[in-house]
C-alpha positions as semicolon CSV with decimal commas, in nm:
position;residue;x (nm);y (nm);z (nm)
1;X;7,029;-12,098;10,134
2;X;7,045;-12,369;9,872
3;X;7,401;-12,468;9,952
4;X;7,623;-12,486;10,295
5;X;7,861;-12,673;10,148
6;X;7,956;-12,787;9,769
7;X;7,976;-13,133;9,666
8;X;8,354;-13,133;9,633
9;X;8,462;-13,006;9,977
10;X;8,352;-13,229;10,234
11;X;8,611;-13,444;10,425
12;X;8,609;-13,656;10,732
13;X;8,684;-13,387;10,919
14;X;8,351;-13,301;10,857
15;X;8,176;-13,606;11,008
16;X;7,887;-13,529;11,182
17;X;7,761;-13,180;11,086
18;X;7,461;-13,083;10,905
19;X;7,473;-12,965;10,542
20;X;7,309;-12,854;10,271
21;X;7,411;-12,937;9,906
22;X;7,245;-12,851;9,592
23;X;7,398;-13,022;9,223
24;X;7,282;-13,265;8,940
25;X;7,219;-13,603;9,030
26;X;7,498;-13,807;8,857
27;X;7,406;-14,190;8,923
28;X;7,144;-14,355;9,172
29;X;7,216;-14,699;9,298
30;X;6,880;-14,895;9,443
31;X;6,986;-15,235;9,645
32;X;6,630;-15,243;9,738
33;X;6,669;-15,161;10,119
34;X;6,915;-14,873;10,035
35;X;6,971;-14,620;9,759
36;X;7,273;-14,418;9,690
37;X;7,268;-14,104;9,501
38;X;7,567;-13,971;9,400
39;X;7,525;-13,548;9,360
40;X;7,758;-13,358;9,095
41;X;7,858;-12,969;9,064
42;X;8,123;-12,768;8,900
43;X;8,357;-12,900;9,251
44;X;8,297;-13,272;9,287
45;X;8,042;-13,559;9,371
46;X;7,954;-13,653;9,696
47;X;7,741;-13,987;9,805
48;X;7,404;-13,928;9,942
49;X;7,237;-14,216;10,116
50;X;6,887;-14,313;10,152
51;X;6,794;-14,659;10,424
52;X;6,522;-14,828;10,533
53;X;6,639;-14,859;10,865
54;X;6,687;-14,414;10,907
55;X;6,508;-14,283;10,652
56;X;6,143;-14,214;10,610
57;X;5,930;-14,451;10,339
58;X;5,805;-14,119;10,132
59;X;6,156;-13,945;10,133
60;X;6,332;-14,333;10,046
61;X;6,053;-14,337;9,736
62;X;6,109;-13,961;9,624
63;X;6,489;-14,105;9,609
64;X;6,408;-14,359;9,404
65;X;6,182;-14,136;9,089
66;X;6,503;-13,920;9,042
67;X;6,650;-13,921;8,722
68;X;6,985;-13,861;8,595
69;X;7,095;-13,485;8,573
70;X;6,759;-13,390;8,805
71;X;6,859;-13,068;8,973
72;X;6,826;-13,162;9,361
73;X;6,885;-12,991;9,761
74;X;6,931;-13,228;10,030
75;X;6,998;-13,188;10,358
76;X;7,112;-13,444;10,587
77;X;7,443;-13,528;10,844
78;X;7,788;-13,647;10,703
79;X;7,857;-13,937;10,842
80;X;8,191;-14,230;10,732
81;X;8,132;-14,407;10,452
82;X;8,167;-14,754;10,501
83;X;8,303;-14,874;10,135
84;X;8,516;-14,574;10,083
85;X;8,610;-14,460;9,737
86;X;9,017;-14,322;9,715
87;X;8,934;-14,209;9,357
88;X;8,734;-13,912;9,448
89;X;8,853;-13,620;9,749
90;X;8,477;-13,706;9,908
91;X;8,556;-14,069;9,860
92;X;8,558;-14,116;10,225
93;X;8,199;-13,954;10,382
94;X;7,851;-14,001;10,224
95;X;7,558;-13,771;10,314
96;X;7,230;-13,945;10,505
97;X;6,980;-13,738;10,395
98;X;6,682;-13,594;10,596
99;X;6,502;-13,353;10,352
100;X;6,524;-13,401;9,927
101;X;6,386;-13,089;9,701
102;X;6,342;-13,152;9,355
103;X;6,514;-12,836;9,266
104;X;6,394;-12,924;8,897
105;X;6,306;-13,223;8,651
106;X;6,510;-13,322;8,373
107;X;6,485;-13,503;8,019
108;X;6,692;-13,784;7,970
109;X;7,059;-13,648;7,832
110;X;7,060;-13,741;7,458
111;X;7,502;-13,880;7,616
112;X;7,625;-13,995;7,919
113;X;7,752;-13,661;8,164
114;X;8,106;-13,880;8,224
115;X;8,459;-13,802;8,174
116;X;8,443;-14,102;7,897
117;X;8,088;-14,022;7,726
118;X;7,854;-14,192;7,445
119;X;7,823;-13,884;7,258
120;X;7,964;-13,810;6,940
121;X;8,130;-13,452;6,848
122;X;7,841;-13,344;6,666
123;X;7,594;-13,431;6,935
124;X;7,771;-13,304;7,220
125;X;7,819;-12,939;7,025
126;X;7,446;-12,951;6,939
127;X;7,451;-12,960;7,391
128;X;7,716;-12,826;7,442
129;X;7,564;-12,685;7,770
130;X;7,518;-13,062;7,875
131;X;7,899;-13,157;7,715
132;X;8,017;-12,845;7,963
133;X;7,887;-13,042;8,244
134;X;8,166;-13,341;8,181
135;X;8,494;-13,245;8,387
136;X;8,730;-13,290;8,091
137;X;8,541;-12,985;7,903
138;X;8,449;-12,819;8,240
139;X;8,827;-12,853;8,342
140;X;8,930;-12,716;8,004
141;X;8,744;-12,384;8,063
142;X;8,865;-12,359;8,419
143;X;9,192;-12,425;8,250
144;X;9,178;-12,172;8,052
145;X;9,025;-11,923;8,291
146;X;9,343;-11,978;8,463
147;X;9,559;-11,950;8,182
148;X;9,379;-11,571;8,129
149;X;9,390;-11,435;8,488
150;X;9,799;-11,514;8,508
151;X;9,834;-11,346;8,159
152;X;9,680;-11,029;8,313
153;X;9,875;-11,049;8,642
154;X;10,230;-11,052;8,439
155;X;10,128;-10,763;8,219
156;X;9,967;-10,553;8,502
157;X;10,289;-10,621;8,672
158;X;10,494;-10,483;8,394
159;X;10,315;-10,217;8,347
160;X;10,081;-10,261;8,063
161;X;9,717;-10,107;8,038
162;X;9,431;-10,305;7,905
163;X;9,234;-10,100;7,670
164;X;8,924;-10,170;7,482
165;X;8,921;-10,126;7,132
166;X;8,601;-10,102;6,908
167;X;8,447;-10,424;6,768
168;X;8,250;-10,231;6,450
169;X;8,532;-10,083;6,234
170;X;8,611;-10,004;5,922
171;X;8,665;-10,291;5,631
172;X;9,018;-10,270;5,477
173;X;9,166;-10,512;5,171
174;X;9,458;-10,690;5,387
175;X;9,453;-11,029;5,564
176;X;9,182;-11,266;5,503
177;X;8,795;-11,133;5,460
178;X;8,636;-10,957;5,672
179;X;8,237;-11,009;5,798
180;X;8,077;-10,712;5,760
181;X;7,742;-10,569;5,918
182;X;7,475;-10,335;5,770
183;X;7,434;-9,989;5,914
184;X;7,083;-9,937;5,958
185;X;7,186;-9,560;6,025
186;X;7,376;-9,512;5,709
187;X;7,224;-9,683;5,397
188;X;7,454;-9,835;5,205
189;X;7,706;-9,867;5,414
190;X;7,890;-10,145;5,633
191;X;8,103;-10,182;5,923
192;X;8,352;-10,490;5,931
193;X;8,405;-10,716;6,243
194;X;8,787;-10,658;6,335
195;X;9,026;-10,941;6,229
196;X;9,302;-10,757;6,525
197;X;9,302;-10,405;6,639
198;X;9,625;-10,331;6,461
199;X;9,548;-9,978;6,373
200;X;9,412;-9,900;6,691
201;X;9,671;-10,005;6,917
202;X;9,929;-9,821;6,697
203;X;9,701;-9,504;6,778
204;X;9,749;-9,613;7,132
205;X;10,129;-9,531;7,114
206;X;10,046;-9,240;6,932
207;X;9,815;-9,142;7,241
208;X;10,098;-9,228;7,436
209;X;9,966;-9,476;7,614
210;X;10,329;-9,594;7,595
211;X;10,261;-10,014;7,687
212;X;9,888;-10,138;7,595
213;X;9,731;-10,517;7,596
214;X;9,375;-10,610;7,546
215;X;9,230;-10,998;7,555
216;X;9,017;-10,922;7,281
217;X;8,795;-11,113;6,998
218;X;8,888;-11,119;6,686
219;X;8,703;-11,206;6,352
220;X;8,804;-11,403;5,993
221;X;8,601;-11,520;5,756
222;X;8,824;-11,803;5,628
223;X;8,798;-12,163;5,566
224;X;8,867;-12,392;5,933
225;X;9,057;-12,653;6,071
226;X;9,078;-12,770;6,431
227;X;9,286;-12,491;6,510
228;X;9,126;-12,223;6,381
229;X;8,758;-12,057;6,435
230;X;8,560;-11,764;6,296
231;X;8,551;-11,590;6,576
232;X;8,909;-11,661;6,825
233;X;9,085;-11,474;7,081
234;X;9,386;-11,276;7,095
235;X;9,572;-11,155;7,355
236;X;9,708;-10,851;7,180
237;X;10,036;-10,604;7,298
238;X;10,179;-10,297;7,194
239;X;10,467;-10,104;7,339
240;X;10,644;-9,756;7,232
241;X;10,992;-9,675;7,218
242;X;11,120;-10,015;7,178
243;X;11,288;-10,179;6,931
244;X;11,287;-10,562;6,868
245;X;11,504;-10,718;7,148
246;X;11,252;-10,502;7,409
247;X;10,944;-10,731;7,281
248;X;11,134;-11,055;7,255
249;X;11,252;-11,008;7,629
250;X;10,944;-10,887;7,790
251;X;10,729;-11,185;7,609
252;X;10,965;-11,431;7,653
253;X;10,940;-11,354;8,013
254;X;10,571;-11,349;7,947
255;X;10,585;-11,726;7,804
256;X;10,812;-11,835;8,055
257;X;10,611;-11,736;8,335
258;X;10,306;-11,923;8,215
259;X;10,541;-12,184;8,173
260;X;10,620;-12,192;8,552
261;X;10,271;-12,113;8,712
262;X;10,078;-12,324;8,506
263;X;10,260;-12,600;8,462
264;X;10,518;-12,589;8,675
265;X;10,825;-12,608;8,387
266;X;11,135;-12,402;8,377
267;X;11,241;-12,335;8,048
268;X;11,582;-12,114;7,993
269;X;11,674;-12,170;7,594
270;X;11,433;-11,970;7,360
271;X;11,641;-12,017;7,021
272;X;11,634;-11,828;6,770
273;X;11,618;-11,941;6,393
274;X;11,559;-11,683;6,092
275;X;11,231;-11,767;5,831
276;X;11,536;-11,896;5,577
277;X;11,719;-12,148;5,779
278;X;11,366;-12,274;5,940
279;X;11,230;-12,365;5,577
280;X;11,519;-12,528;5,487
281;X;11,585;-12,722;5,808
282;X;11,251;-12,802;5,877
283;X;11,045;-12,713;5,563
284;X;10,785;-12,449;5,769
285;X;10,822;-12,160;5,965
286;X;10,717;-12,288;6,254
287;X;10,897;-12,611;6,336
288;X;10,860;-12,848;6,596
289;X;11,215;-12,871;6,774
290;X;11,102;-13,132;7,057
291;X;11,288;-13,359;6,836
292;X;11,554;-13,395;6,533
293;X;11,521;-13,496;6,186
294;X;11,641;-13,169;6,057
295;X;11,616;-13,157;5,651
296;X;11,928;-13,291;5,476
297;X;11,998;-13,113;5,122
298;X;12,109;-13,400;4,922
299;X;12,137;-13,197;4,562
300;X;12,537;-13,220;4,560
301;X;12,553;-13,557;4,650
302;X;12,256;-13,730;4,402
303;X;12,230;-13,548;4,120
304;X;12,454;-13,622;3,826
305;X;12,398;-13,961;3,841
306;X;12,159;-14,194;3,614
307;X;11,854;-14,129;3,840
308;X;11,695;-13,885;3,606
309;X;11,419;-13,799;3,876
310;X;11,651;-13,618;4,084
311;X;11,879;-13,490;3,778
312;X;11,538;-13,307;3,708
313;X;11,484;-13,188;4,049
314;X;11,498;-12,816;4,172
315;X;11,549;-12,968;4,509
316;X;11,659;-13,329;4,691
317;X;11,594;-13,318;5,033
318;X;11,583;-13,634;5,304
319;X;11,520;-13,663;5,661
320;X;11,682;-13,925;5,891
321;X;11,415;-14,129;6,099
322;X;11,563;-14,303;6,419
323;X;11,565;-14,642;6,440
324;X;11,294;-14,712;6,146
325;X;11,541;-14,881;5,945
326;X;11,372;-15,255;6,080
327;X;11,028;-15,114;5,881
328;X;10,931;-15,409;5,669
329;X;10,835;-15,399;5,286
330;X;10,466;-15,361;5,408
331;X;10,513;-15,070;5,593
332;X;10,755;-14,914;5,409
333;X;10,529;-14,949;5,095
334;X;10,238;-14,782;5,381
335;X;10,443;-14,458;5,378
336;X;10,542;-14,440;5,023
337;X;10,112;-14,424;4,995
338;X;10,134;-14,189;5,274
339;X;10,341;-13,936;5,101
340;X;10,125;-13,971;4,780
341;X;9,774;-13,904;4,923
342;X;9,618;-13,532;4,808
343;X;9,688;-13,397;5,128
344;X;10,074;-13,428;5,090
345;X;10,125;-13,476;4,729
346;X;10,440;-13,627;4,702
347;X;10,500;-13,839;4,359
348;X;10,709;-14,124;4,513
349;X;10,946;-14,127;4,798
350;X;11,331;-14,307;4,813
351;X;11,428;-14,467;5,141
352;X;11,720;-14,629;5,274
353;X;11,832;-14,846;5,531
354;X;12,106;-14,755;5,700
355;X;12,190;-15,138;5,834
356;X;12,323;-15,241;6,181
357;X;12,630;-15,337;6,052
358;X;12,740;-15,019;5,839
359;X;12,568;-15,123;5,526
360;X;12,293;-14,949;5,317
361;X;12,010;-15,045;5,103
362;X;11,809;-14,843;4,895
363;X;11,506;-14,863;4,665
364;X;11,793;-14,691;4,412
365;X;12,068;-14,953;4,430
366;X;12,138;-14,952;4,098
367;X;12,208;-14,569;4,067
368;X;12,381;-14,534;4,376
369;X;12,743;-14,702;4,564
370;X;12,744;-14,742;4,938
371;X;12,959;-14,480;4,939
372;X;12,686;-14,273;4,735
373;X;12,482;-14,376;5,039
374;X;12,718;-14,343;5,264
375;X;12,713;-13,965;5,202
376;X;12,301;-13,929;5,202
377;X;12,351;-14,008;5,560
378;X;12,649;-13,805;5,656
379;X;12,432;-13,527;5,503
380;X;12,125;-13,612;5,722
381;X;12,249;-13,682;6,047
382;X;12,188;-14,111;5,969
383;X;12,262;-14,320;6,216
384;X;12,314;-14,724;6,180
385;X;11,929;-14,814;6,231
386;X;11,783;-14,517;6,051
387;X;11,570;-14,509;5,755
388;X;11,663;-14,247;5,529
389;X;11,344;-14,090;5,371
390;X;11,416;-13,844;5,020
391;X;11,185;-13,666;4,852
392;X;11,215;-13,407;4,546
393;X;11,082;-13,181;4,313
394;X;10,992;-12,830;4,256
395;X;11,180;-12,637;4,624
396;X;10,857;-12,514;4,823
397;X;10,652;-12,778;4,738
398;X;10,900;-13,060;4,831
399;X;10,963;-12,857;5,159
400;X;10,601;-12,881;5,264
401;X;10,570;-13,252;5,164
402;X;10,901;-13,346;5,383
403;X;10,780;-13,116;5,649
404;X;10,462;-13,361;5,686
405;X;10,636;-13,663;5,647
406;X;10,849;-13,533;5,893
407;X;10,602;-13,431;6,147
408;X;10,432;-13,749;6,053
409;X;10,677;-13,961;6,149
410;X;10,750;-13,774;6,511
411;X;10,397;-13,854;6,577
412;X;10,431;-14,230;6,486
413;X;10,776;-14,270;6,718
414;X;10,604;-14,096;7,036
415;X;10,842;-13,759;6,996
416;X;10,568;-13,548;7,020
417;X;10,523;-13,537;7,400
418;X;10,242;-13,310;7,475
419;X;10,441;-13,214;7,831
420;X;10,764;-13,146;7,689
421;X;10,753;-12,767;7,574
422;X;11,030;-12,583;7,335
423;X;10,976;-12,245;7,300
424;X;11,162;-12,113;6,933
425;X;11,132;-11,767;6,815
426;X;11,174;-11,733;6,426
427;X;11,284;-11,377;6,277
428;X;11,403;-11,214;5,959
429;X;11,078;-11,304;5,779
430;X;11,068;-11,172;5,387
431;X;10,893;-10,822;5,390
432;X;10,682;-10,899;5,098
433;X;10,538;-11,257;4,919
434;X;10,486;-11,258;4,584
435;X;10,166;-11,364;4,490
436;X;10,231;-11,629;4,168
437;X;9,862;-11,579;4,001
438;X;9,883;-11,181;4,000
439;X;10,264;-11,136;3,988
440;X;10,194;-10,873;4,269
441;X;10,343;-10,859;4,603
442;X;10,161;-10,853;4,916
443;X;10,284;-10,790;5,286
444;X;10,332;-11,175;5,467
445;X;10,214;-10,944;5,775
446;X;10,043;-10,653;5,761
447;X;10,106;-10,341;5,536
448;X;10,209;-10,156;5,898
449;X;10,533;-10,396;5,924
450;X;10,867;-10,202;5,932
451;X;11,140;-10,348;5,733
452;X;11,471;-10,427;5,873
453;X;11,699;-10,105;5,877
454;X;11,857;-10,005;5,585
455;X;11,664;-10,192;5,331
456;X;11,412;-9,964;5,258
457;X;11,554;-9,861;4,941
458;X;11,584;-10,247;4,870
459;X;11,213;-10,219;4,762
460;X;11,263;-10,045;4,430
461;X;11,503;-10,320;4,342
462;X;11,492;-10,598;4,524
463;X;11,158;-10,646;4,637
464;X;11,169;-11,041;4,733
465;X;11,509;-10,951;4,903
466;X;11,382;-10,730;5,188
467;X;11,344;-10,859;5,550
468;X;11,079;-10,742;5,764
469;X;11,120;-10,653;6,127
470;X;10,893;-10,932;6,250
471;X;10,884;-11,209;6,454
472;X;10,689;-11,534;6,548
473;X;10,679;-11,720;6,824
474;X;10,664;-12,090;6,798
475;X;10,592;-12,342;7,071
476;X;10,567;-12,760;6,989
477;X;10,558;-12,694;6,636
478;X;10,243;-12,408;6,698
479;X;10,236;-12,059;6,619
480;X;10,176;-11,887;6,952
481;X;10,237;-11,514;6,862
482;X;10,377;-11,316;6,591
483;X;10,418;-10,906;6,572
484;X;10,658;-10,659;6,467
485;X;10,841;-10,310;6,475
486;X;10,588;-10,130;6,278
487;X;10,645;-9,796;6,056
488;X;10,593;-9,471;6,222
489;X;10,619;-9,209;6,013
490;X;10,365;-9,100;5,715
491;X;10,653;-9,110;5,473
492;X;10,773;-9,440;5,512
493;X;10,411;-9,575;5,551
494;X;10,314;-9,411;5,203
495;X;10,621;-9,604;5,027
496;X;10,493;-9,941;5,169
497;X;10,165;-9,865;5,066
498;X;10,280;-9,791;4,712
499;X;10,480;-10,146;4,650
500;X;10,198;-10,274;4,767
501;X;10,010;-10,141;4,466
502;X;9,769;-9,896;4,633
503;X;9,767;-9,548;4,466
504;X;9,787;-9,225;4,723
505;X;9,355;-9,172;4,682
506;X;9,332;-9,552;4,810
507;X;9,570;-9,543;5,070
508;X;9,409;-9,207;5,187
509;X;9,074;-9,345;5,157
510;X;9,165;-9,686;5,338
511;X;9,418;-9,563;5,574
512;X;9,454;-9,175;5,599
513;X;9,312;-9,186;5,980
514;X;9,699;-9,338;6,018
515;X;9,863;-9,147;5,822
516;X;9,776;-8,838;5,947
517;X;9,822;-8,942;6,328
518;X;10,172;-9,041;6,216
519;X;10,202;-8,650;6,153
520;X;10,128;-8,584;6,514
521;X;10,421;-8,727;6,633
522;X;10,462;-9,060;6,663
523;X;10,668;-9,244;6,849
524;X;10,904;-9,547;6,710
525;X;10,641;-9,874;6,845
526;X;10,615;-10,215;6,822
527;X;10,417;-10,532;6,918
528;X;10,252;-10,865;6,951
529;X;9,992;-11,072;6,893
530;X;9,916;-11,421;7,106
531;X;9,653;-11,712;6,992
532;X;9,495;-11,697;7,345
533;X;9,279;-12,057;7,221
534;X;9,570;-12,199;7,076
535;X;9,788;-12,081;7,335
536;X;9,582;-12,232;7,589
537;X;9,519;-12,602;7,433
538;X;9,902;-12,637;7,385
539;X;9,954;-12,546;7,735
540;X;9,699;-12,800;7,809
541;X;9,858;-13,070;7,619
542;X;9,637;-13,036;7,322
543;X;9,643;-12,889;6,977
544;X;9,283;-12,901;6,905
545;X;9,112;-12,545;7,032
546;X;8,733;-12,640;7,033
547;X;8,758;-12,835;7,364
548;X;8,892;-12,513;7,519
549;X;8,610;-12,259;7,361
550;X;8,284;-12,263;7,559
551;X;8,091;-12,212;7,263
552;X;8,277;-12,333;6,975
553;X;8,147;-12,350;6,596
554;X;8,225;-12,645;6,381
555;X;8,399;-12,717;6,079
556;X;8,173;-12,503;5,876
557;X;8,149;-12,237;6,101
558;X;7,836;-12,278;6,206
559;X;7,696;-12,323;6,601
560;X;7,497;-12,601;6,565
561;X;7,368;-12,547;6,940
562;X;7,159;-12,222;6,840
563;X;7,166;-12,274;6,494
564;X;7,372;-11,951;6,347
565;X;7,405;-11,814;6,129
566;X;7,014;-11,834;6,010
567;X;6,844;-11,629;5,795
568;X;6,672;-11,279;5,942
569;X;6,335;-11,188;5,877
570;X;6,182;-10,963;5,555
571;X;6,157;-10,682;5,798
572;X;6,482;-10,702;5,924
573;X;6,631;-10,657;5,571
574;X;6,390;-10,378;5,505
575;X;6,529;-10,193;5,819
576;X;6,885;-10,266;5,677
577;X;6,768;-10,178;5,300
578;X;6,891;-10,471;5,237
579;X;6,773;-10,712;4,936
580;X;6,846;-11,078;4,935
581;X;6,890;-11,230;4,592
582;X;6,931;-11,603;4,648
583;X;6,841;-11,845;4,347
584;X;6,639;-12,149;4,421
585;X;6,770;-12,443;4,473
């Protein structure tokens, strides 16, 4: 038995009984006639002691050659701790130990194993094993862990089955690219990693499976950030004979309930906010509503004036910041640099200060009365003590910029609290987005997206004009989940596929495993999709996913611990008849 006990659970109560603990050996202490050894696992740290006065000379030296992160068993009686520790649960026993195995040696750590370490993100993904040890990262996972098993107790309880769907598929043109593996079996040819099981889960409902969820990988190859990796996790829903309202009410519930067992908040108000009035409010379509500083559309009341800027603009827009009206010129001048970096690509911003005392001044005094200004902030929600910050130009573009100026701002002012949650369901997105370099349109979900009833026929005129039957869900500014009512019928399905630009042989050859289920009688279904990693990091009051993944890649997708991806052997590609054609360097 290498353990009675682990090195988290022992209390007073447990003063003078025998034990055996096994861990890492966190920190040793020598004072010369006494050494303390403080043992770690996955539960805790408790204080081993080694004296002069009750311990023998060989077993007080073996105490003193241990390293940090040595794997060690003692055993030995717990006895009170005379300087007692109220940080830690053990804080008030220590082990004395009779008996110490060296369990096995280690190197020194290239970090410190604490909550605050030396280590640098690189290093600690190159050891990651090591970084896991650290309870912030350890604590994450268990997190998380959590976070999975109550996600699975809700849907069992409503009646969903988890299903597995297959992992080597078939590669299809939609969404972002695929990666793709070599048959060895079929020359030539290549299965694709799936980016969701869409078209499986839909076959579920055809199978009548009738309510289906799977916590399931999922694969992109696309460009990173901190919330995104090559590999994530979804946990991914389907349910038959429901239309819209069904889905938003049972994963509402669903969101809710994590809500209350996790972290103990009750939240009642999901609003609701179509893809329209969320771009203009808020510039995105998934908007933060923890705080204000809604978009103001200022085109009515400054154009037509001298200021040829915004006589030339498609769109003026401003946003009213609370209480940054007492910004001096220095800082003021900081954000106007802010808004022109790469990464927003603003041209110039116009502020004003909306004074104590009623009055206004602007970096457009001359072009504008107080009573000019005076409507600027009736239109954004000003307040005496705001700073009104305007930006224009082309509509999208000047949308985006504001919405990160915006979001910018929240983050400056402290309105971003990570335990404050607000839950916001978006709808009505367009069917279709037009892509600008082709002058095609392609589906903003998937091609399997219903659109709203009665606009099919909208497609042969009015392309831009149709809403889809989809839905997001947005928590703290995050997409959380997003789905839809999808087709379910061949007909229907073969009209999509045609605006989309795919002629009948390619939509038979991509997608005729579909169509012809939908002739088997398929039932009117619909679904969702949650970012279990991002899901999980908001949840734990973050909105970087890495620290939640066990075994995360890094910014260019690669693992750094084990070194993928890495080239395979010329026998290897032989196998594959594959042929590797890489110019030299």
């Amino acid at each position: 038995m290498y353990r009675s006990h682990t090195c988290g659970e022992l209390r007073e109560s447990h003063i003078g009984i025998d034990v055996t603990l096994s861990g890492w050996v966190h920190k040793t202490r020598d004072k010369g006639f006494v050494v303390w050894v403080d043992i770690r696992d996955r539960y805790g740290i408790t204080q081993l002691v080694f004296d002069e006065d009750r311990t023998a000379t060989s077993l007080l030296e073996t105490a003193r050659g241990l390293g940090r992160e040595f794997v060690i068993q003692v055993m030995g009686t717990v006895i009170e701790r005379a300087s007692k520790n109220n940080n830690i649960p053990t804080g008030s026993i220590e082990v004395l130990v009779k008996e110490l195995t060296v369990l096995n040696k280690s190197k020194t750590p290239p970090f410190t194993i604490e909550n605050e370490t030396d280590g640098g993100e690189d290093l600690r993904m190159k050891y990651r094993y090591l970084d896991i040890r650290r309870n912030p990262v350890k604590n994450n996972l268990i997190f998380r862990s959590k976070v999975t098993m109550e996600v699975r107790k809700f849907l069992s309880d409503q009646g969903f089955i988890e299903v597995e769907t297959p992992y080597l598929i078939k590669s299809t043109p939609e969404g972002a690219r695929d990666f793709v593996v070599p048959s060895r079996m079929n020359e030539g040819q290549f299965y694709a990693l799936p980016q969701s099981p869409q078209t499986f889960k839909q076959l579920l409902m055809v199978g009548g499976m009738d309510k289906y969820f799977q916590i399931v990988k999922c694969f992109r190859d696309e460009d990173l950030r901190a919330d995104r990796q090559p590999e994530f996790t979804q946990i991914d829903c389907e349910m038959a004979f429901v239309e819209q309202e069904d889905i938003l009410d049972v994963f509402e519930g669903l969101t809710k309930y994590l809500l209350k067992e996790i972290k103990g908040i009750s939240v009642d108000k999901f609003p609701r906010m179509t893809f329209d009035d969320a771009m203009a409010k808020y510039g995105n379509d998934k908007p933060d509503i923890r705080f204000g500083m809604e978009f103001g559309e200022l085109n009515e009341v400054a154009q037509h004036k001298d200021f040829n800027v915004f006589n030339a603009a498609e769109l003026v827009v401003g946003i009213a910041v609370p209480g940054a009206a007492e910004y001096t010129r220095k800082e003021l001048d900081a954000l106007v640099n802010w808004v022109k970096r790469p990464q927003v690509g603003a041209l110039g911003m116009v502020y004003v200060k909306c004074n104590p005392d009623g009055t206004f001044k602007s970096t457009v005094d001359k072009f504008y009365s107080e009573e000019d200004l005076a409507n600027w902030a009736k239109k954004t929600g000003a307040k005496p003590g705001d700073l009104i910050c305007v930006l224009s130009g082309e509509t999208n573009k000047t949308r985006t910029q504001l919405s990160a100026l915006r979001m910018e701002m929240a983050q400056r002012l402290g309105l971003r609290n990570p335990e404050v949650f607000a839950p916001l369901w978006v709808v009505d997105f367009p069917l279709l987005e037009l892509d600008e370099e082709t002058g095609h349109y392609h589906a903003m979900h998937h091609p399997f997206t219903s659109p709203k009833p009665g606009q099919l026929e909208l497609l042969d005129t009015d392309p831009a004009a149709v809403r889809a039957n989809a839905y997001d869900l947005v928590l703290n500014g995050n997409e959380i989940g997003g789905g839809s009512i999808r087709i379910h019928d061949a007909e229907t399905q073969a009209i999509m596929f045609k605006h989309l630009g795919f002629t009948p042989e390619e939509a038979k050859a991509q997608f005729g495993f579909l169509m012809d289920a939908f002739q088997y009688g398929a039932p009117p279904h619909g679904g969702i999709a949650f970012g279990l990693d991002r899901l999980v990091s908001i949840l734990g009051g973050q909105e970087t996913i890495r620290d939640f993944i066990a075994f995360p890649k890094n910014n260019s997708g690669r693992d750094v611990m084990i070194d993928a991806p890495a080239p395979i052997d010329d026998e290897q590609l032989k196998e594959l008849n594959l042929k590797l054609d890489i110019p030299s360097k």
